[in-house]
mmCIF file of N, CA, C and O in Angstrom:
data_model
loop_
_atom_site.group_PDB
_atom_site.id
_atom_site.type_symbol
_atom_site.label_atom_id
_atom_site.label_comp_id
_atom_site.label_asym_id
_atom_site.label_seq_id
_atom_site.Cartn_x
_atom_site.Cartn_y
_atom_site.Cartn_z
ATOM 1 N N MET M 240 115.765 122.921 97.981
ATOM 2 C CA MET M 240 115.700 124.095 97.188
ATOM 3 C C MET M 240 116.889 123.983 95.950
ATOM 4 O O MET M 240 117.929 123.357 96.246
ATOM 5 N N LEU M 241 116.565 124.420 94.794
ATOM 6 C CA LEU M 241 117.594 124.479 93.777
ATOM 7 C C LEU M 241 117.711 125.867 93.330
ATOM 8 O O LEU M 241 116.970 126.741 93.618
ATOM 9 N N GLN M 242 118.713 126.198 92.469
ATOM 10 C CA GLN M 242 118.979 127.483 91.901
ATOM 11 C C GLN M 242 118.668 127.319 90.236
ATOM 12 O O GLN M 242 118.842 126.101 89.921
ATOM 13 N N SER M 243 118.086 128.479 89.944
ATOM 14 C CA SER M 243 117.762 128.417 88.309
ATOM 15 C C SER M 243 118.339 129.741 87.826
ATOM 16 O O SER M 243 118.409 130.790 88.497
ATOM 17 N N CYS M 244 118.659 129.644 86.668
ATOM 18 C CA CYS M 244 119.385 130.614 85.823
ATOM 19 C C CYS M 244 118.138 131.360 84.928
ATOM 20 O O CYS M 244 117.438 130.638 84.303
ATOM 21 N N GLY M 245 117.895 132.666 85.305
ATOM 22 C CA GLY M 245 116.910 133.537 84.407
ATOM 23 C C GLY M 245 117.327 133.553 82.853
ATOM 24 O O GLY M 245 116.413 133.910 82.077
ATOM 25 N N ALA M 246 118.678 133.509 82.617
ATOM 26 C CA ALA M 246 119.116 133.617 81.206
ATOM 27 C C ALA M 246 118.933 132.672 80.437
ATOM 28 O O ALA M 246 118.119 132.465 79.355
ATOM 29 N N CYS M 247 119.451 131.274 80.950
ATOM 30 C CA CYS M 247 119.379 129.976 80.278
ATOM 31 C C CYS M 247 118.504 128.987 80.709
ATOM 32 O O CYS M 247 118.387 127.914 80.074
ATOM 33 N N CYS M 248 117.776 129.157 81.914
ATOM 34 C CA CYS M 248 116.818 128.216 82.503
ATOM 35 C C CYS M 248 117.664 126.982 82.975
ATOM 36 O O CYS M 248 116.929 126.141 83.454
ATOM 37 N N ARG M 249 118.747 126.984 83.162
ATOM 38 C CA ARG M 249 119.483 125.847 83.642
ATOM 39 C C ARG M 249 119.092 125.688 85.160
ATOM 40 O O ARG M 249 119.250 126.701 85.758
ATOM 41 N N ARG M 250 119.196 124.514 85.915
ATOM 42 C CA ARG M 250 118.916 124.434 87.167
ATOM 43 C C ARG M 250 120.161 123.551 87.937
ATOM 44 O O ARG M 250 120.650 122.597 87.227
ATOM 45 N N TRP M 251 120.389 123.806 89.091
ATOM 46 C CA TRP M 251 121.432 123.025 89.889
ATOM 47 C C TRP M 251 121.193 123.139 91.307
ATOM 48 O O TRP M 251 120.559 123.752 91.797
ATOM 49 N N GLN M 252 121.963 122.212 91.827
ATOM 50 C CA GLN M 252 121.849 121.862 93.353
ATOM 51 C C GLN M 252 122.478 122.729 94.121
ATOM 52 O O GLN M 252 122.062 123.276 95.144
ATOM 53 N N PHE M 253 123.725 123.110 93.861
ATOM 54 C CA PHE M 253 124.789 123.628 94.972
ATOM 55 C C PHE M 253 124.728 125.062 94.651
ATOM 56 O O PHE M 253 124.851 125.486 93.560
ATOM 57 N N ARG M 254 124.646 125.902 95.675
ATOM 58 C CA ARG M 254 124.540 127.450 95.470
ATOM 59 C C ARG M 254 125.786 127.989 95.015
ATOM 60 O O ARG M 254 126.809 127.597 95.263
ATOM 61 N N ARG M 255 125.350 128.895 94.157
ATOM 62 C CA ARG M 255 126.458 129.681 93.406
ATOM 63 C C ARG M 255 126.057 131.014 93.154
ATOM 64 O O ARG M 255 124.825 131.340 93.024
ATOM 65 N N GLY M 256 126.965 131.848 92.948
ATOM 66 C CA GLY M 256 126.629 133.340 92.621
ATOM 67 C C GLY M 256 126.326 133.590 91.035
ATOM 68 O O GLY M 256 125.946 134.532 90.646
ATOM 69 N N ALA M 257 126.823 132.551 90.340
ATOM 70 C CA ALA M 257 126.388 132.876 88.973
ATOM 71 C C ALA M 257 126.215 131.229 88.079
ATOM 72 O O ALA M 257 126.513 130.293 88.835
ATOM 73 N N CYS M 258 125.459 131.226 87.150
ATOM 74 C CA CYS M 258 124.980 130.077 86.410
ATOM 75 C C CYS M 258 126.238 129.211 85.835
ATOM 76 O O CYS M 258 127.165 129.978 85.222
ATOM 77 N N PRO M 259 126.426 128.066 86.334
ATOM 78 C CA PRO M 259 127.589 127.249 85.835
ATOM 79 C C PRO M 259 127.525 126.979 84.228
ATOM 80 O O PRO M 259 128.663 126.591 83.799
ATOM 81 N N ALA M 260 126.413 127.278 83.513
ATOM 82 C CA ALA M 260 126.197 126.971 82.117
ATOM 83 C C ALA M 260 126.585 128.177 81.315
ATOM 84 O O ALA M 260 127.430 128.059 80.372
ATOM 85 N N CYS M 261 126.082 129.307 81.924
ATOM 86 C CA CYS M 261 126.400 130.594 80.904
ATOM 87 C C CYS M 261 127.043 131.477 81.611
ATOM 88 O O CYS M 261 127.283 132.564 80.995
ATOM 89 N N GLY M 262 127.104 131.674 82.973
ATOM 90 C CA GLY M 262 127.995 132.741 83.629
ATOM 91 C C GLY M 262 126.967 133.749 84.189
ATOM 92 O O GLY M 262 127.324 134.562 84.861
ATOM 93 N N SER M 263 125.666 133.764 83.814
ATOM 94 C CA SER M 263 124.838 134.990 84.201
ATOM 95 C C SER M 263 124.658 134.885 85.691
ATOM 96 O O SER M 263 124.566 133.941 86.352
ATOM 97 N N ALA M 264 124.506 136.229 86.245
ATOM 98 C CA ALA M 264 124.315 136.395 87.675
ATOM 99 C C ALA M 264 122.866 136.353 87.982
ATOM 100 O O ALA M 264 122.411 136.654 89.076
ATOM 101 N N GLU M 265 121.855 136.191 86.991
ATOM 102 C CA GLU M 265 120.346 136.436 87.064
ATOM 103 C C GLU M 265 120.047 134.975 87.750
ATOM 104 O O GLU M 265 119.564 134.212 87.030
ATOM 105 N N VAL M 266 120.505 134.918 89.056
ATOM 106 C CA VAL M 266 120.084 133.584 89.844
ATOM 107 C C VAL M 266 119.196 133.603 90.770
ATOM 108 O O VAL M 266 118.999 134.749 91.427
ATOM 109 N N SER M 267 118.115 132.733 90.636
ATOM 110 C CA SER M 267 117.011 132.666 91.692
ATOM 111 C C SER M 267 116.909 131.364 92.332
ATOM 112 O O SER M 267 117.287 130.344 91.861
ATOM 113 N N GLU M 268 116.187 131.035 93.434
ATOM 114 C CA GLU M 268 115.953 129.944 94.163
ATOM 115 C C GLU M 268 114.687 129.387 93.659
ATOM 116 O O GLU M 268 113.767 130.404 93.623
ATOM 117 N N ILE M 269 114.512 128.026 93.524
ATOM 118 C CA ILE M 269 113.094 127.553 93.259
ATOM 119 C C ILE M 269 112.903 126.190 94.075
ATOM 120 O O ILE M 269 113.987 125.749 94.739
ATOM 121 N N ALA M 270 111.718 125.982 94.662
ATOM 122 C CA ALA M 270 111.505 124.840 95.334
ATOM 123 C C ALA M 270 111.352 123.491 94.427
ATOM 124 O O ALA M 270 110.836 123.552 93.462
ATOM 125 N N ALA M 271 112.167 122.544 94.825
ATOM 126 C CA ALA M 271 112.335 121.231 94.092
ATOM 127 C C ALA M 271 110.933 120.425 94.357
ATOM 128 O O ALA M 271 110.449 120.600 95.453
ATOM 129 N N SER M 272 110.276 119.996 93.299
ATOM 130 C CA SER M 272 109.290 119.078 93.471
ATOM 131 C C SER M 272 109.315 117.809 94.369
ATOM 132 O O SER M 272 108.441 117.230 94.749
ATOM 133 N N GLY M 273 110.818 117.322 94.268
ATOM 134 C CA GLY M 273 110.864 115.988 94.887
ATOM 135 C C GLY M 273 110.769 114.722 93.942
ATOM 136 O O GLY M 273 110.865 113.785 94.430
ATOM 137 N N GLN M 274 110.179 114.936 92.890
ATOM 138 C CA GLN M 274 109.920 114.039 92.012
ATOM 139 C C GLN M 274 110.966 113.679 91.126
ATOM 140 O O GLN M 274 111.627 114.579 90.820
ATOM 141 N N GLY M 275 111.254 112.464 90.945
ATOM 142 C CA GLY M 275 112.420 112.008 90.046
ATOM 143 C C GLY M 275 112.333 110.469 89.675
ATOM 144 O O GLY M 275 111.557 109.523 89.766
ATOM 145 N N THR M 276 113.363 110.139 88.995
ATOM 146 C CA THR M 276 113.853 108.872 88.498
ATOM 147 C C THR M 276 115.080 108.346 89.065
ATOM 148 O O THR M 276 116.135 109.089 88.874
ATOM 149 N N VAL M 277 115.094 107.100 89.453
ATOM 150 C CA VAL M 277 116.343 106.455 89.990
ATOM 151 C C VAL M 277 117.440 106.375 88.685
ATOM 152 O O VAL M 277 117.033 105.738 87.657
ATOM 153 N N TRP M 278 118.477 106.882 88.746
ATOM 154 C CA TRP M 278 119.428 106.791 87.730
ATOM 155 C C TRP M 278 120.546 105.644 88.113
ATOM 156 O O TRP M 278 120.982 104.940 87.210
ATOM 157 N N SER M 279 120.776 105.501 89.495
ATOM 158 C CA SER M 279 121.740 104.338 89.833
ATOM 159 C C SER M 279 121.326 104.098 91.338
ATOM 160 O O SER M 279 120.833 105.057 92.067
ATOM 161 N N VAL M 280 121.500 102.940 91.823
ATOM 162 C CA VAL M 280 121.151 102.611 93.231
ATOM 163 C C VAL M 280 122.212 101.521 93.770
ATOM 164 O O VAL M 280 122.540 100.604 92.761
ATOM 165 N N THR M 281 122.483 101.295 94.956
ATOM 166 C CA THR M 281 123.227 100.385 95.368
ATOM 167 C C THR M 281 122.914 100.137 96.873
ATOM 168 O O THR M 281 122.300 101.041 97.452
ATOM 169 N N GLN M 282 123.294 98.935 97.414
ATOM 170 C CA GLN M 282 122.853 98.581 98.762
ATOM 171 C C GLN M 282 124.344 98.641 99.469
ATOM 172 O O GLN M 282 125.427 97.901 98.953
ATOM 173 N N VAL M 283 124.451 99.380 100.528
ATOM 174 C CA VAL M 283 125.568 99.613 101.522
ATOM 175 C C VAL M 283 125.555 98.485 102.542
ATOM 176 O O VAL M 283 124.473 98.640 103.446
ATOM 177 N N MET M 284 126.468 97.568 102.729
ATOM 178 C CA MET M 284 126.245 96.378 103.766
ATOM 179 C C MET M 284 127.413 96.685 104.664
ATOM 180 O O MET M 284 127.098 96.019 105.924
ATOM 181 N N ARG M 285 128.288 97.718 104.419
ATOM 182 C CA ARG M 285 129.385 98.081 105.751
ATOM 183 C C ARG M 285 129.408 99.528 105.860
ATOM 184 O O ARG M 285 130.069 100.211 105.015
ATOM 185 N N ALA M 286 128.890 100.003 106.743
ATOM 186 C CA ALA M 286 128.661 101.451 106.868
ATOM 187 C C ALA M 286 130.195 102.051 107.278
ATOM 188 O O ALA M 286 130.995 101.408 107.936
ATOM 189 N N PRO M 287 130.386 103.265 106.698
ATOM 190 C CA PRO M 287 131.741 103.898 107.019
ATOM 191 C C PRO M 287 132.076 104.269 108.493
ATOM 192 O O PRO M 287 133.029 104.188 108.936
ATOM 193 N N LEU M 288 130.994 104.430 109.183
ATOM 194 C CA LEU M 288 130.800 104.584 110.612
ATOM 195 C C LEU M 288 130.109 104.016 111.609
ATOM 196 O O LEU M 288 128.897 103.462 110.955
ATOM 197 N N SER M 289 130.542 103.525 112.530
ATOM 198 C CA SER M 289 129.582 102.621 113.560
ATOM 199 C C SER M 289 128.165 103.177 113.907
ATOM 200 O O SER M 289 127.014 102.342 113.836
ATOM 201 N N GLU M 290 128.166 104.650 113.885
ATOM 202 C CA GLU M 290 126.858 105.141 114.106
ATOM 203 C C GLU M 290 125.948 105.175 112.991
ATOM 204 O O GLU M 290 124.635 105.567 113.015
ATOM 205 N N LEU M 291 126.659 104.960 111.755
ATOM 206 C CA LEU M 291 125.651 104.804 110.421
ATOM 207 C C LEU M 291 125.167 103.419 110.128
ATOM 208 O O LEU M 291 124.279 102.992 109.430
ATOM 209 N N ASP M 292 125.725 102.604 110.984
ATOM 210 C CA ASP M 292 125.348 100.928 110.654
ATOM 211 C C ASP M 292 123.996 100.733 110.940
ATOM 212 O O ASP M 292 123.289 101.108 111.928
ATOM 213 N N VAL M 293 123.438 99.993 109.882
ATOM 214 C CA VAL M 293 121.800 99.339 109.966
ATOM 215 C C VAL M 293 121.922 97.949 109.749
ATOM 216 O O VAL M 293 122.603 97.436 108.777
ATOM 217 N N PRO M 294 121.339 97.227 110.622
ATOM 218 C CA PRO M 294 121.272 95.767 110.458
ATOM 219 C C PRO M 294 120.697 95.441 108.927
ATOM 220 O O PRO M 294 119.593 96.049 108.490
ATOM 221 N N GLY M 295 121.421 94.678 107.950
ATOM 222 C CA GLY M 295 120.793 94.386 106.832
ATOM 223 C C GLY M 295 121.180 95.545 105.787
ATOM 224 O O GLY M 295 120.943 95.345 104.679
ATOM 225 N N GLY M 296 122.161 96.398 106.077
ATOM 226 C CA GLY M 296 122.614 97.547 105.198
ATOM 227 C C GLY M 296 121.315 98.594 104.860
ATOM 228 O O GLY M 296 120.379 98.565 105.483
ATOM 229 N N TYR M 297 121.689 99.463 103.998
ATOM 230 C CA TYR M 297 120.837 100.507 103.635
ATOM 231 C C TYR M 297 121.077 100.861 102.178
ATOM 232 O O TYR M 297 122.284 100.750 101.713
ATOM 233 N N GLY M 298 120.032 101.373 101.473
ATOM 234 C CA GLY M 298 120.347 101.811 100.079
ATOM 235 C C GLY M 298 120.639 103.008 99.932
ATOM 236 O O GLY M 298 120.235 104.076 100.839
ATOM 237 N N ILE M 299 121.291 103.349 98.730
ATOM 238 C CA ILE M 299 121.818 104.769 98.394
ATOM 239 C C ILE M 299 121.379 104.783 96.994
ATOM 240 O O ILE M 299 121.743 103.833 96.184
ATOM 241 N N ALA M 300 120.673 105.817 96.580
ATOM 242 C CA ALA M 300 120.383 106.163 95.126
ATOM 243 C C ALA M 300 120.845 107.435 94.457
ATOM 244 O O ALA M 300 120.949 108.398 95.483
ATOM 245 N N LEU M 301 121.114 107.485 93.318
ATOM 246 C CA LEU M 301 121.339 108.654 92.516
ATOM 247 C C LEU M 301 120.057 108.918 91.757
ATOM 248 O O LEU M 301 119.652 108.208 90.995
ATOM 249 N N VAL M 302 119.199 110.105 92.188
ATOM 250 C CA VAL M 302 118.082 110.427 91.611
ATOM 251 C C VAL M 302 118.107 111.692 90.693
ATOM 252 O O VAL M 302 118.626 112.471 91.146
ATOM 253 N N THR M 303 117.599 111.528 89.421
ATOM 254 C CA THR M 303 117.466 112.459 88.650
ATOM 255 C C THR M 303 116.290 113.202 88.615
ATOM 256 O O THR M 303 115.150 112.735 88.520
ATOM 257 N N LEU M 304 116.117 114.335 89.549
ATOM 258 C CA LEU M 304 114.963 115.258 89.649
ATOM 259 C C LEU M 304 114.405 115.626 88.388
ATOM 260 O O LEU M 304 114.977 115.990 87.279
ATOM 261 N N VAL M 305 112.846 115.868 88.378
ATOM 262 C CA VAL M 305 112.223 116.318 87.213
ATOM 263 C C VAL M 305 112.942 117.712 86.665
ATOM 264 O O VAL M 305 112.792 118.228 85.540
ATOM 265 N N GLU M 306 113.377 118.472 87.770
ATOM 266 C CA GLU M 306 114.066 119.688 87.415
ATOM 267 C C GLU M 306 115.411 119.629 86.646
ATOM 268 O O GLU M 306 115.728 120.639 86.158
ATOM 269 N N GLY M 307 115.873 118.555 86.770
ATOM 270 C CA GLY M 307 117.258 118.404 85.972
ATOM 271 C C GLY M 307 118.398 117.853 86.946
ATOM 272 O O GLY M 307 118.992 117.018 86.378
ATOM 273 N N PRO M 308 118.557 118.511 88.093
ATOM 274 C CA PRO M 308 119.896 118.125 88.797
ATOM 275 C C PRO M 308 119.605 116.585 89.196
ATOM 276 O O PRO M 308 118.626 116.189 89.566
ATOM 277 N N ARG M 309 120.794 115.927 89.525
ATOM 278 C CA ARG M 309 120.922 114.726 90.186
ATOM 279 C C ARG M 309 121.501 115.083 91.700
ATOM 280 O O ARG M 309 122.317 115.578 91.936
ATOM 281 N N ILE M 310 120.913 114.151 92.498
ATOM 282 C CA ILE M 310 120.889 114.060 93.976
ATOM 283 C C ILE M 310 121.281 112.638 94.269
ATOM 284 O O ILE M 310 120.596 111.635 94.133
ATOM 285 N N MET M 311 122.165 112.594 95.460
ATOM 286 C CA MET M 311 122.274 111.433 96.045
ATOM 287 C C MET M 311 121.561 111.256 97.372
ATOM 288 O O MET M 311 121.514 112.274 98.188
ATOM 289 N N CYS M 312 120.901 110.161 97.757
ATOM 290 C CA CYS M 312 120.084 109.971 98.862
ATOM 291 C C CYS M 312 119.883 108.754 99.308
ATOM 292 O O CYS M 312 120.326 107.802 98.734
ATOM 293 N N ARG M 313 119.377 108.452 100.556
ATOM 294 C CA ARG M 313 119.129 107.096 100.916
ATOM 295 C C ARG M 313 117.920 106.587 100.046
ATOM 296 O O ARG M 313 117.283 107.304 99.503
ATOM 297 N N ALA M 314 117.812 105.362 99.964
ATOM 298 C CA ALA M 314 116.902 104.654 99.181
ATOM 299 C C ALA M 314 116.243 103.527 99.927
ATOM 300 O O ALA M 314 116.519 102.827 100.565
ATOM 301 N N GLU M 315 115.006 103.523 99.384
ATOM 302 C CA GLU M 315 114.032 102.318 99.993
ATOM 303 C C GLU M 315 114.570 101.088 99.413
ATOM 304 O O GLU M 315 115.059 101.138 98.314
ATOM 305 N N ASN M 316 114.477 99.946 100.390
ATOM 306 C CA ASN M 316 114.913 98.725 100.039
ATOM 307 C C ASN M 316 114.288 98.289 98.583
ATOM 308 O O ASN M 316 113.189 98.502 98.210
ATOM 309 N N GLY M 317 114.804 97.692 97.672
ATOM 310 C CA GLY M 317 114.414 97.125 96.532
ATOM 311 C C GLY M 317 114.172 98.126 95.403
ATOM 312 O O GLY M 317 113.595 97.658 94.237
ATOM 313 N N LEU M 318 114.511 99.397 95.302
ATOM 314 C CA LEU M 318 114.419 100.356 94.213
ATOM 315 C C LEU M 318 115.390 99.886 93.110
ATOM 316 O O LEU M 318 116.292 99.327 93.291
ATOM 317 N N ALA M 319 114.719 99.992 92.007
ATOM 318 C CA ALA M 319 115.501 99.669 90.690
ATOM 319 C C ALA M 319 115.785 100.814 89.765
ATOM 320 O O ALA M 319 115.093 101.945 89.948
ATOM 321 N N ILE M 320 116.919 100.843 89.023
ATOM 322 C CA ILE M 320 117.249 101.900 88.018
ATOM 323 C C ILE M 320 116.001 102.160 86.949
ATOM 324 O O ILE M 320 115.334 101.141 86.673
ATOM 325 N N GLY M 321 115.552 103.263 86.851
ATOM 326 C CA GLY M 321 114.274 103.648 86.045
ATOM 327 C C GLY M 321 113.081 103.967 86.938
ATOM 328 O O GLY M 321 112.185 104.443 86.342
ATOM 329 N N GLU M 322 113.064 103.342 88.164
ATOM 330 C CA GLU M 322 111.916 103.678 88.897
ATOM 331 C C GLU M 322 111.524 105.107 89.191
ATOM 332 O O GLU M 322 112.546 105.929 89.292
ATOM 333 N N ARG M 323 110.239 105.545 89.192
ATOM 334 C CA ARG M 323 109.891 107.053 89.601
ATOM 335 C C ARG M 323 109.735 107.004 91.111
ATOM 336 O O ARG M 323 109.291 105.806 91.886
ATOM 337 N N VAL M 324 110.423 108.067 91.908
ATOM 338 C CA VAL M 324 110.447 108.096 93.111
ATOM 339 C C VAL M 324 110.041 109.662 93.492
ATOM 340 O O VAL M 324 110.131 110.380 92.883
ATOM 341 N N THR M 325 109.727 109.631 95.069
ATOM 342 C CA THR M 325 109.796 111.018 95.449
ATOM 343 C C THR M 325 110.685 111.097 96.560
ATOM 344 O O THR M 325 111.135 110.197 97.316
ATOM 345 N N VAL M 326 111.494 112.277 96.535
ATOM 346 C CA VAL M 326 112.514 112.437 97.467
ATOM 347 C C VAL M 326 112.181 113.672 98.605
ATOM 348 O O VAL M 326 111.629 114.404 98.130
ATOM 349 N N THR M 327 112.185 113.003 99.809
ATOM 350 C CA THR M 327 111.928 113.994 100.978
ATOM 351 C C THR M 327 113.017 113.958 101.923
ATOM 352 O O THR M 327 113.899 113.251 101.969
ATOM 353 N N ILE M 328 112.964 115.014 102.686
ATOM 354 C CA ILE M 328 114.085 115.209 103.941
ATOM 355 C C ILE M 328 113.564 114.412 105.239
ATOM 356 O O ILE M 328 112.503 114.832 105.588
ATOM 357 N N ARG M 329 114.289 113.380 105.470
ATOM 358 C CA ARG M 329 114.024 112.832 106.903
ATOM 359 C C ARG M 329 114.198 113.684 108.084
ATOM 360 O O ARG M 329 114.903 114.672 108.078
ATOM 361 N N ALA M 330 113.710 113.065 109.170
ATOM 362 C CA ALA M 330 113.977 113.756 110.511
ATOM 363 C C ALA M 330 115.492 114.186 110.600
ATOM 364 O O ALA M 330 115.797 114.982 111.328
ATOM 365 N N ASP M 331 116.263 113.000 110.246
ATOM 366 C CA ASP M 331 117.928 113.381 110.462
ATOM 367 C C ASP M 331 118.565 114.180 109.485
ATOM 368 O O ASP M 331 119.707 114.344 109.377
ATOM 369 N N ASN M 332 117.666 115.107 108.624
ATOM 370 C CA ASN M 332 118.074 116.130 107.607
ATOM 371 C C ASN M 332 118.733 115.302 106.422
ATOM 372 O O ASN M 332 119.398 116.022 105.778
ATOM 373 N N LEU M 333 118.679 113.936 106.231
ATOM 374 C CA LEU M 333 119.162 113.409 104.975
ATOM 375 C C LEU M 333 117.962 113.137 103.914
ATOM 376 O O LEU M 333 116.872 112.735 104.387
ATOM 377 N N PRO M 334 118.245 113.306 102.721
ATOM 378 C CA PRO M 334 117.216 113.189 101.627
ATOM 379 C C PRO M 334 117.033 111.599 101.734
ATOM 380 O O PRO M 334 118.039 110.808 101.787
ATOM 381 N N ALA M 335 115.895 111.164 101.300
ATOM 382 C CA ALA M 335 115.386 109.761 101.262
ATOM 383 C C ALA M 335 114.456 109.654 100.056
ATOM 384 O O ALA M 335 113.632 110.503 99.957
ATOM 385 N N ALA M 336 114.718 108.609 99.267
ATOM 386 C CA ALA M 336 113.773 108.275 98.116
ATOM 387 C C ALA M 336 113.040 107.169 98.368
ATOM 388 O O ALA M 336 113.456 106.144 98.823
ATOM 389 N N THR M 337 111.835 107.165 98.127
ATOM 390 C CA THR M 337 110.605 106.167 98.282
ATOM 391 C C THR M 337 109.823 105.994 96.863
ATOM 392 O O THR M 337 109.714 107.059 96.100
ATOM 393 N N ARG M 338 109.341 105.086 96.585
ATOM 394 C CA ARG M 338 108.438 104.746 95.524
ATOM 395 C C ARG M 338 107.588 105.976 95.297
ATOM 396 O O ARG M 338 106.760 106.144 96.468
ATOM 397 N N ALA M 339 107.291 106.383 94.127
ATOM 398 C CA ALA M 339 106.218 107.562 93.996
ATOM 399 C C ALA M 339 104.703 106.667 93.925
ATOM 400 O O ALA M 339 104.603 105.691 93.567
#
């Protein structure tokens, strides 16, 4: 879910009582499509916690959603900057990007 301003049409990810762009309190929630483009991607080879460790590492991507906001999520191996992706919520409640 994203929040959207009824006054200036800006959209953002984190919940707020007012629009961060224009200050309007005319805020509503919209469902994100999950479609986006990879803005940045990296491969993590050393997990910060042992329970997050995955043999061979794991990818993290910064994805610009078609609605505007950028979100950080796990990434399918081999993703490149500029690729079109679909972001879904995995069973562990983490967002993950896969090729569209």
